[in-house]
CSV table of C-alpha atoms and ligand atoms in Angstrom, one decimal:
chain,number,residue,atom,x,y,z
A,1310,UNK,CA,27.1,-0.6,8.7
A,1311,UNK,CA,26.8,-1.5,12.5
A,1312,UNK,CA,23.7,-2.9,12.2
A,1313,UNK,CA,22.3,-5.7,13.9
A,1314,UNK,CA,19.0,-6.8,11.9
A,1315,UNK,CA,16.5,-8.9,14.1
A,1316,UNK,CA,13.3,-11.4,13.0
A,1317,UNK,CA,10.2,-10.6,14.5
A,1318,UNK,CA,7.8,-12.1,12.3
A,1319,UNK,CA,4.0,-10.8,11.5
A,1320,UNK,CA,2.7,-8.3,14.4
A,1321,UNK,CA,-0.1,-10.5,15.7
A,1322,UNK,CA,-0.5,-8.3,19.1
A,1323,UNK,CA,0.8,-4.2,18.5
A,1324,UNK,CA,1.3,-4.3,22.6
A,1325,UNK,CA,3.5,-7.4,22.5
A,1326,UNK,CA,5.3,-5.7,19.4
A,1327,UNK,CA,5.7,-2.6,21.1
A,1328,UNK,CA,7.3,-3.6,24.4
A,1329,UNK,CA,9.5,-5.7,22.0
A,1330,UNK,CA,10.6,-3.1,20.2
A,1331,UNK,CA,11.4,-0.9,23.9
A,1332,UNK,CA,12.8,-4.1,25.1
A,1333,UNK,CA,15.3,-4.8,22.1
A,1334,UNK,CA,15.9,-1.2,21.4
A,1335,UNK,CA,15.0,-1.1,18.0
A,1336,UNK,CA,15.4,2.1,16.0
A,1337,UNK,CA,14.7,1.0,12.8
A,1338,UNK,CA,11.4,-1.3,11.6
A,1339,UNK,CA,11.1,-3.3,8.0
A,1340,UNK,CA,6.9,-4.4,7.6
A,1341,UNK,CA,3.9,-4.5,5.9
A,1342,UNK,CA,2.3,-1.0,5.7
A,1343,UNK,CA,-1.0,-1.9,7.3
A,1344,UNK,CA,0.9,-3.6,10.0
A,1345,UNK,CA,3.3,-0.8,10.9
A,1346,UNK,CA,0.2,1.9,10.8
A,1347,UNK,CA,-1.1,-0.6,13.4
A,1348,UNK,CA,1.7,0.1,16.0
A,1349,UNK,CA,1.8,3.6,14.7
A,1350,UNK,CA,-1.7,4.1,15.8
A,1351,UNK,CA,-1.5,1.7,19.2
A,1352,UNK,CA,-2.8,3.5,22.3
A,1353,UNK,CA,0.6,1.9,23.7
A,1354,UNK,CA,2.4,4.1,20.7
A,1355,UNK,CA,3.7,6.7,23.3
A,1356,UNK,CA,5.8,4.8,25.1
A,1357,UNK,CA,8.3,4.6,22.4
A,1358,UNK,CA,10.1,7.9,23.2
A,1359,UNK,CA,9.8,10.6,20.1
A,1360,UNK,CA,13.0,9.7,18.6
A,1361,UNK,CA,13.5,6.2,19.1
A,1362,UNK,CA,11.9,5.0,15.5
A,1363,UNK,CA,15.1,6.5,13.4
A,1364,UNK,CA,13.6,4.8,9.9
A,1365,UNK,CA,10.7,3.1,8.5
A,1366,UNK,CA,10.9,0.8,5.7
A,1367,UNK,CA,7.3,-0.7,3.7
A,1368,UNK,CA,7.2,-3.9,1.3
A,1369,UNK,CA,5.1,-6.4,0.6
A,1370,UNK,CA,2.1,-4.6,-0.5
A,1371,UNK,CA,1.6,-1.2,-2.3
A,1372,UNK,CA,2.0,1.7,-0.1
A,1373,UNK,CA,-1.0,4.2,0.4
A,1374,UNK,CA,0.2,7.9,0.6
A,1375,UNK,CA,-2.6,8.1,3.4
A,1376,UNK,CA,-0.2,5.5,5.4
A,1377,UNK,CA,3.2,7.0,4.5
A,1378,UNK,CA,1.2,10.4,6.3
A,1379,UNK,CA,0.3,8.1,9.5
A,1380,UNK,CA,3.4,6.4,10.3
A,1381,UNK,CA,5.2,10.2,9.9
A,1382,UNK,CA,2.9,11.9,12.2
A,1383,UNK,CA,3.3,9.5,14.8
A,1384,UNK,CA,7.3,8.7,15.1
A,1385,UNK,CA,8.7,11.9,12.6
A,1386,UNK,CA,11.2,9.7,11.2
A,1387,UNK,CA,11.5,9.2,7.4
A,1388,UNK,CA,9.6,5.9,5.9
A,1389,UNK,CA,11.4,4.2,3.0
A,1390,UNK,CA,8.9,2.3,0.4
A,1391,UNK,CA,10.7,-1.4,-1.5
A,1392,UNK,CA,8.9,-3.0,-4.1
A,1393,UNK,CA,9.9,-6.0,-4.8
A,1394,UNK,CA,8.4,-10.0,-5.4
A,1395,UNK,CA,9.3,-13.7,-4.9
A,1396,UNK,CA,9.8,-13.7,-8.9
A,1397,UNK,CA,12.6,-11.0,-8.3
A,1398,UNK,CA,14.7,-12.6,-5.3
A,1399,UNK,CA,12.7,-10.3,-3.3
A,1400,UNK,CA,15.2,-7.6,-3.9
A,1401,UNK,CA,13.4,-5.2,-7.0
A,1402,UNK,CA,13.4,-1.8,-6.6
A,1403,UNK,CA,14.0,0.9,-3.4
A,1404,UNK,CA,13.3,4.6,-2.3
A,1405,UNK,CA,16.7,6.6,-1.8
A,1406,UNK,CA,16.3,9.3,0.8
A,1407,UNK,CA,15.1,12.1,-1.7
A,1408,UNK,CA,11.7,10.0,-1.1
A,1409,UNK,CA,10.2,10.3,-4.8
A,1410,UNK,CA,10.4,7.0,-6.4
A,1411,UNK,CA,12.2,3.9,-6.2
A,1412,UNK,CA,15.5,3.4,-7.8
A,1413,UNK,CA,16.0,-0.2,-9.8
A,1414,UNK,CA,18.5,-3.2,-8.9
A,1415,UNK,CA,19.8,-2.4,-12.5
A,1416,UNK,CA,22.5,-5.0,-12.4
A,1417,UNK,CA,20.2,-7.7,-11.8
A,1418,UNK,CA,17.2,-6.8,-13.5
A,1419,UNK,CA,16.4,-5.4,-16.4
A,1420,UNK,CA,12.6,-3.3,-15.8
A,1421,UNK,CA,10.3,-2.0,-18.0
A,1422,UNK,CA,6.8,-0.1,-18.1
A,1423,UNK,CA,4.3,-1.5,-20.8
A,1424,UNK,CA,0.8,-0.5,-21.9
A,1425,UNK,CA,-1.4,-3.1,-20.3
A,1426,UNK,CA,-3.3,-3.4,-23.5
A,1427,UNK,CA,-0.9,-3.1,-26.1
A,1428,UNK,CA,2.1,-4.5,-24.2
A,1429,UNK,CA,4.2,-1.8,-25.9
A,1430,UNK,CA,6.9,-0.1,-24.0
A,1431,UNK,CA,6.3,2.9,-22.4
A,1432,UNK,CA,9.8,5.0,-22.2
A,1433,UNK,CA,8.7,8.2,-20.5
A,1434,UNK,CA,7.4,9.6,-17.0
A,1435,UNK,CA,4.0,10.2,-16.5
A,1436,UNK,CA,1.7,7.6,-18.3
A,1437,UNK,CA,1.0,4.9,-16.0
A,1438,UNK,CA,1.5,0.6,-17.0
A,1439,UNK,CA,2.2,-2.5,-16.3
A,1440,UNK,CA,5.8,-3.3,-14.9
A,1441,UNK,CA,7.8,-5.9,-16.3
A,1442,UNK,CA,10.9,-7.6,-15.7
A,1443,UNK,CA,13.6,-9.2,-17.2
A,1444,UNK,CA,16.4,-11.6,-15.1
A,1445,UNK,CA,19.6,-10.8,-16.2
A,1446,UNK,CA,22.1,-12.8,-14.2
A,1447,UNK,CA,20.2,-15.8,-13.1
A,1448,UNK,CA,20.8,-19.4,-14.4
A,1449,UNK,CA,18.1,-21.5,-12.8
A,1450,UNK,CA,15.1,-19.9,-13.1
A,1451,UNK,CA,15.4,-16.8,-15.6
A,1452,UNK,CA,12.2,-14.8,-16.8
A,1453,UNK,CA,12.1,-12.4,-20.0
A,1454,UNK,CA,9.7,-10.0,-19.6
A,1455,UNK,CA,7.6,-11.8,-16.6
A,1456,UNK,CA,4.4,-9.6,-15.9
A,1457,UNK,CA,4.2,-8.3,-12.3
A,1458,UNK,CA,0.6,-7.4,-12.4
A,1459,UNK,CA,1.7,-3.8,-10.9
A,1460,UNK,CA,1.0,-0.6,-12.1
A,1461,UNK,CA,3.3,1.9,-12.0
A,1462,UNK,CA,5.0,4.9,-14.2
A,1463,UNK,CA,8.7,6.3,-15.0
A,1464,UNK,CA,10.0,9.3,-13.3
A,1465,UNK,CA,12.1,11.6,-15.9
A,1466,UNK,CA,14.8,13.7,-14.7
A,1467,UNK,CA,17.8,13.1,-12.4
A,1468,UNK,CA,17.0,12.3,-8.9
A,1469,UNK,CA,17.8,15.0,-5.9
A,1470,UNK,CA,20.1,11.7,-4.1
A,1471,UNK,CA,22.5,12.5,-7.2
A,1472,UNK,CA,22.3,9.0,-8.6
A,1473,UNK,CA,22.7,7.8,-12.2
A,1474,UNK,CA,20.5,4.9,-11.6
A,1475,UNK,CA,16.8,5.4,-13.3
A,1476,UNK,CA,13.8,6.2,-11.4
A,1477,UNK,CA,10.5,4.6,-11.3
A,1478,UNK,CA,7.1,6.4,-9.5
A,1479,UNK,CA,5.5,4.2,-6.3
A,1480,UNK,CA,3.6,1.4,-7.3
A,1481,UNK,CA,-0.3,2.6,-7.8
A,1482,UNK,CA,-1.9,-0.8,-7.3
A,1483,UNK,CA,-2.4,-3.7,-9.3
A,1484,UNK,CA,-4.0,-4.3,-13.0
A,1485,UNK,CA,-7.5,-6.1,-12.2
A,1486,UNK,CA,-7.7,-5.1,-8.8
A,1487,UNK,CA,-10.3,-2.5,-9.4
A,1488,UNK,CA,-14.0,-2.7,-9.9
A,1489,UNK,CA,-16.2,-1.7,-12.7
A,1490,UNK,CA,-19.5,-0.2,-10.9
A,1491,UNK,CA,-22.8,-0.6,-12.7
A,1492,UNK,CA,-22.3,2.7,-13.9
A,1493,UNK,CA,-19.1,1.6,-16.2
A,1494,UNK,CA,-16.6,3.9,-14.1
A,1495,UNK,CA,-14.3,1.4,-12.4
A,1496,UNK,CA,-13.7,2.1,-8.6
A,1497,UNK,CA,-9.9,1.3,-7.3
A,1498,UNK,CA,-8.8,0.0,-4.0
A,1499,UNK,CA,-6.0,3.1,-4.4
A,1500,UNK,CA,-8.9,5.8,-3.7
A,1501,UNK,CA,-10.7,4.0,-1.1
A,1502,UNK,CA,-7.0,4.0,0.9
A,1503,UNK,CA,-6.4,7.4,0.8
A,1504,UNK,CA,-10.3,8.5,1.6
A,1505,UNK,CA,-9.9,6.2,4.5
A,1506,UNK,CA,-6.4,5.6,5.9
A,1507,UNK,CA,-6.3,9.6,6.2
A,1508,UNK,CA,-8.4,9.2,8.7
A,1509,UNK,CA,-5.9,8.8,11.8
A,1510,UNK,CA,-8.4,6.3,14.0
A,1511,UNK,CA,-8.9,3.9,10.7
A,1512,UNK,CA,-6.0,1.0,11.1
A,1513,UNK,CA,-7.2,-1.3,8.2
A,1514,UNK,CA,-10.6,-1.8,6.6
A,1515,UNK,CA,-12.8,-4.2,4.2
A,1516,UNK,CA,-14.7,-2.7,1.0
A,1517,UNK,CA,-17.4,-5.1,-0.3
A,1518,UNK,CA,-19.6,-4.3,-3.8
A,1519,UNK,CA,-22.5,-6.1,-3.6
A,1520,UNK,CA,-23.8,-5.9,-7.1
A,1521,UNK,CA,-27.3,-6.2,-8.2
A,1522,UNK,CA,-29.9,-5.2,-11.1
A,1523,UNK,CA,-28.4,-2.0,-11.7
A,1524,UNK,CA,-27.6,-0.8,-8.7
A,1525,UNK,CA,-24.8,-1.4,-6.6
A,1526,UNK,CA,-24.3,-1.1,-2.8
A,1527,UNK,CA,-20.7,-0.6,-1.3
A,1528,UNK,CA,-20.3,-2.0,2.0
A,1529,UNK,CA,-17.3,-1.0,4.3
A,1530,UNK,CA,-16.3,-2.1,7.6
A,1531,UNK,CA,-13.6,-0.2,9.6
A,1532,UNK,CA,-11.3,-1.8,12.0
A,1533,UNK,CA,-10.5,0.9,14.1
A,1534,UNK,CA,-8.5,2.0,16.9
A,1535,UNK,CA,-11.1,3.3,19.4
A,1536,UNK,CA,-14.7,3.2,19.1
A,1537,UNK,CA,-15.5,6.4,18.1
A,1538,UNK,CA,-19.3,7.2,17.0
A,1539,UNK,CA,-18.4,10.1,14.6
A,1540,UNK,CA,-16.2,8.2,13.1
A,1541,UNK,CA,-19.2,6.4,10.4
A,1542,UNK,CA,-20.1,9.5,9.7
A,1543,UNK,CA,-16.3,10.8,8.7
A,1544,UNK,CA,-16.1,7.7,6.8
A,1545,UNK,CA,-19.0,8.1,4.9
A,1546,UNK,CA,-18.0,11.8,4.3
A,1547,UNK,CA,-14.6,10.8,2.7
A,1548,UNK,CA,-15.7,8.1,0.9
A,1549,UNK,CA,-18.4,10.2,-1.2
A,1550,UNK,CA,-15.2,12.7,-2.2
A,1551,UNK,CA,-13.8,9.9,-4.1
A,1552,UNK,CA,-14.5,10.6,-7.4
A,1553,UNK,CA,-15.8,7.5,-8.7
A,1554,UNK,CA,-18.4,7.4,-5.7
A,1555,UNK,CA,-19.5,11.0,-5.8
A,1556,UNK,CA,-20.7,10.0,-10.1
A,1557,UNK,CA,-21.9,6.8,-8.9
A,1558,UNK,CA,-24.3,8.3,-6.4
A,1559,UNK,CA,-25.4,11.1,-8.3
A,1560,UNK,CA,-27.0,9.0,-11.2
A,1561,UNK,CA,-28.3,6.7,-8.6
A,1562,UNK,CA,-26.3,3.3,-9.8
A,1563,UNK,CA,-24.6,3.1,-6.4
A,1564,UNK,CA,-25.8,3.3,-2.5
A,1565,UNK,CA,-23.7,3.8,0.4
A,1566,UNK,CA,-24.6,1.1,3.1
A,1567,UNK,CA,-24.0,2.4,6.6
A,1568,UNK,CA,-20.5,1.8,7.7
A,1569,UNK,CA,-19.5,-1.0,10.6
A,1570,UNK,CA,-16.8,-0.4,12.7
A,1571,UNK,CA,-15.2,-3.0,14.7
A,1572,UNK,CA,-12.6,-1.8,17.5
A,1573,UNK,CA,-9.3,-4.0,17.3
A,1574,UNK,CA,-5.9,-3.9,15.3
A,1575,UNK,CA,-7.0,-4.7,12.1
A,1576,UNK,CA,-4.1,-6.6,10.9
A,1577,UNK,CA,-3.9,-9.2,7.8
A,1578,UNK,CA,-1.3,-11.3,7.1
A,1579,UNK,CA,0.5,-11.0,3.4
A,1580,UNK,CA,-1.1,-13.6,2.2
A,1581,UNK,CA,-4.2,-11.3,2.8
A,1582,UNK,CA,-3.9,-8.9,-0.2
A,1583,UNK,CA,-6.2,-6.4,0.7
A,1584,UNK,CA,-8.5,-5.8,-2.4
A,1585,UNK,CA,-12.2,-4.9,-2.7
A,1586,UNK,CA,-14.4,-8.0,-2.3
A,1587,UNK,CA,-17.2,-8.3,-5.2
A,1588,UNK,CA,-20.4,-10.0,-4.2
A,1589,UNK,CA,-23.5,-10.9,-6.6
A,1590,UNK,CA,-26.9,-10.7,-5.3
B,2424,LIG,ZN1,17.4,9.0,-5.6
């Protein structure tokens, strides 16, 4: 293929990253989606040249559609999504260039969508599970029907690429990742993304629930690319569209606290999975 592929390791510094990626001429970059928004969202950004960043690929953690947007608006180039885990040999499942799903390392591994409750397969598009896995061609270490944890659905219907292989939707987040407010409605880290990474100053941020007698108070902190005073207020403002926040409010089981914002790059490591911290008070 004429590619050269080169270790950088986790971006600890976007400015050191950036003049590495001038000085190395790199036109393609593999990370972690809150990483890559990072760089895509540096004040430095502009000194890569519009056309220099040919491809983006995401793994490691769920993507946010908010953060798919980001990276796009700053470097127009297309941004490919893996999923894939240690369990799998890394290598699971990958968008083609038609950019709606991932296609399945069918030779390999042998995937399938279950109801987390009733564990029974779920052969069509459009209701959401749990995806599990099956090894096929591994000796050592083989799993039948390991549990990833993930939550994803089917897609029905050839794909636009022209491929037989089957299609599955983008990950949605994990099973037991979300939070049940005192209200019952359970809040998701998925929502609180895409209220928040839309926003094009927000690089990462931390959700805490601090729970009480009744009433709950959500507490976010932005990490943020310039220190902006209107940007609390935007925050606030997109957090009480999210559904589950809007009927929390309005019956009066959940407060908003006022949000913190703290200038820097905002950038967690993968063994950092980013989830919504519970606290009881
Ligand atoms: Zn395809």
């Amino acid at each position: 293929m004429n590619a050269v592929g080169l270790t950088y390791g986790l971006v600890q510094d976007p400015r050191h990253t950036i003049q590495a990626i001038l000085d190395l001429r790199i036109d393609a970059l593999v990370g972690i989606p809150v990483q890559v928004l990072a760089l895509a969202r540096h004040a430095d950004r502009g000194r890569i040249a519009p056309g220099t960043i040919q491809s983006v690929l995401l793994s490691t953690d769920y993507v946010p559609r908010a953060i798919v947007s980001g990276i796009r608006e700053a470097w127009h180039c297309p941004v490919f999504q893996h999923y894939g885990m240690t369990e799998m040999g890394y290598g699971g499942v990958l968008a083609c260039g038609a950019h709606d799903g991932y296609h399945l390392r069918e030779a390999d591994l042998l995937f399938e969508i279950v109801d987390p409750v009733t564990h029974e397969p779920i052969d069509h598009g459009g209701r959401p599970g749990e995806i599990v896995f099956t090894t096929l061609t591994r000796y050592t270490m083989p799993l039948i029907r390991y549990r990833t944890g993930d939550l994803a659905s089917w897609v029905d219907g050839p794909c636009p690429c022209g491929t037989t292989l089957r299609r599955m939707g983008w990950v949605q987040g994990r099973l037991g990742e979300s939070v049940r407010l005192s209200d019952g409605v359970t809040l998701d880290l998925a929502s609180l993304d895409e209220a928040l990474f839309a926003l094009p100053d927000v690089l990462n941020f931390q959700a805490t629930l601090k729970t009480g007698d009744g009433q709950d108070a959500l507490q976010v902190r932005l990490m943020t690319r310039r220190r902006d005073t209107r940007l609390p207020s935007q925050a606030d403002a997109a957090l009480r569209r999210v559904t589950a926040i809007r009927a929390a409010l309005a019956n009066g089981s959940l407060i908003l606290a006022p949000i913190s914002m703290e200038n820097g790059a905002g950038l967690t490591g993968p063994a950092a999975k980013r989830k919504i911290v519970v606290e009881r008070v």
